[in-house]
Amino acid sequence: MHMAVALAAADAAALPAAMAYRHQPCNGGGSASSYFGSRPAAALFPSSAAFGTGLLGPAHLDVFECLSSDERVPGAGTFATTPPPPLRTAAERVVDVPDAEGYSSHARSVAADRVAFRVRSDEEVLDDGYKWRKYGKKSVKNSPNPRNYYRCSTEGCNVKKRVERDKDDPSYVVTMYEGVHNHVTPGTIYYAAQDAASGRFFVAGMHQPAGH
DNA sequence: CGCGTTTGACCCGCGC
DNA sequence: GCGCGGGTCAAACGCG
């Protein structure tokens, strides 16, 4: 429940700066909750809530980037200057990681429910409320850092995620989610909504708001 | 004993 | 066809 408090109390200040002043969740306007099926923005952006409270250790909020082909940019951190991408369905979203060639070549060729983002963190694994089981580890060609593979440990849910340190800046952790959870988070998280006028985020409640 | 991690092997797609 | 690189499997192992 602490995550909900964090979101509510800290408002936009607790959210990644890029998301907040851009008035758009990083994977499409207002679609943060739609990406993970019924999941709230808090689950998609674990660092926004958990990092702000300091509950998850020495991760930092100062740099948080979402990387997707919808708003692909030549360099990290520059997407804030691009116009908001049009709304799309989750299935159409193809995610790319501009900085990681290993991701780019693969992600570009496959249309899937994927989203990747970079978080400056000392922690390798970010607690996003779900229970993950590690099933593989690989060293990637263009990076000195190994890539770890996780699968959602909930039965019947085959969501996967990959975690690796940025090859250029090891202080960043690149996380890519793939798939849509078909269950709720083991830990309850409030839904975050976005105020149309101010663009600020706020806690909308325990359930996805009606009409969305 | 159940669950999660580790780690080498295996598989598959792709480029040459 | 072959080699390479990325992704997954699964047996062994560790831990609570």
PDB file of C-alpha atoms in Angstrom, chain A residues 5 9-11 14 24-25 51 54 56 59 79 83-84 86 90 94 98 110 115 118 166 174 181 187 209:
ATOM      1  CA  VAL A   5       0.703   6.705  -0.697  1.00  0.00           C
ATOM      2  CA  ALA A   9       1.412  12.415  -1.707  1.00  0.00           C
ATOM      3  CA  ALA A  10       4.156  13.250  -4.101  1.00  0.00           C
ATOM      4  CA  ASP A  11       1.940  13.947  -7.088  1.00  0.00           C
ATOM      5  CA  ALA A  14       7.335  11.768  -7.530  1.00  0.00           C
ATOM      6  CA  GLN A  24       2.205  12.011 -21.455  1.00  0.00           C
ATOM      7  CA  PRO A  25       2.982   8.643 -20.021  1.00  0.00           C
ATOM      8  CA  PHE A  51      11.900   5.227  -5.708  1.00  0.00           C
ATOM      9  CA  GLY A  54      13.163   5.449  -0.897  1.00  0.00           C
ATOM     10  CA  LEU A  56      13.513   0.290  -2.709  1.00  0.00           C
ATOM     11  CA  ALA A  59      17.631   4.245  -6.867  1.00  0.00           C
ATOM     12  CA  PHE A  79      12.216  12.410 -26.380  1.00  0.00           C
ATOM     13  CA  PRO A  83       5.430  15.711 -29.895  1.00  0.00           C
ATOM     14  CA  PRO A  84       3.288  13.231 -28.022  1.00  0.00           C
ATOM     15  CA  PRO A  86      -0.799   9.262 -31.158  1.00  0.00           C
ATOM     16  CA  ALA A  90      -1.054  -1.985 -26.913  1.00  0.00           C
ATOM     17  CA  VAL A  94       6.654  -1.822 -30.869  1.00  0.00           C
ATOM     18  CA  PRO A  98      17.851   3.569 -29.166  1.00  0.00           C
ATOM     19  CA  VAL A 110       8.512  -7.937 -34.086  1.00  0.00           C
ATOM     20  CA  VAL A 115       8.013  -1.506 -23.562  1.00  0.00           C
ATOM     21  CA  ARG A 118      15.916   3.003 -18.439  1.00  0.00           C
ATOM     22  CA  ASP A 166      23.315   0.113 -19.894  1.00  0.00           C
ATOM     23  CA  VAL A 174      17.519  -1.060 -18.878  1.00  0.00           C
ATOM     24  CA  HIS A 181      -0.284  -9.750 -17.275  1.00  0.00           C
ATOM     25  CA  GLY A 187       0.558  -6.452  -3.942  1.00  0.00           C
ATOM     26  CA  PRO A 209     -11.681   4.335 -13.834  1.00  0.00           C
TER      27      PRO A 209
END
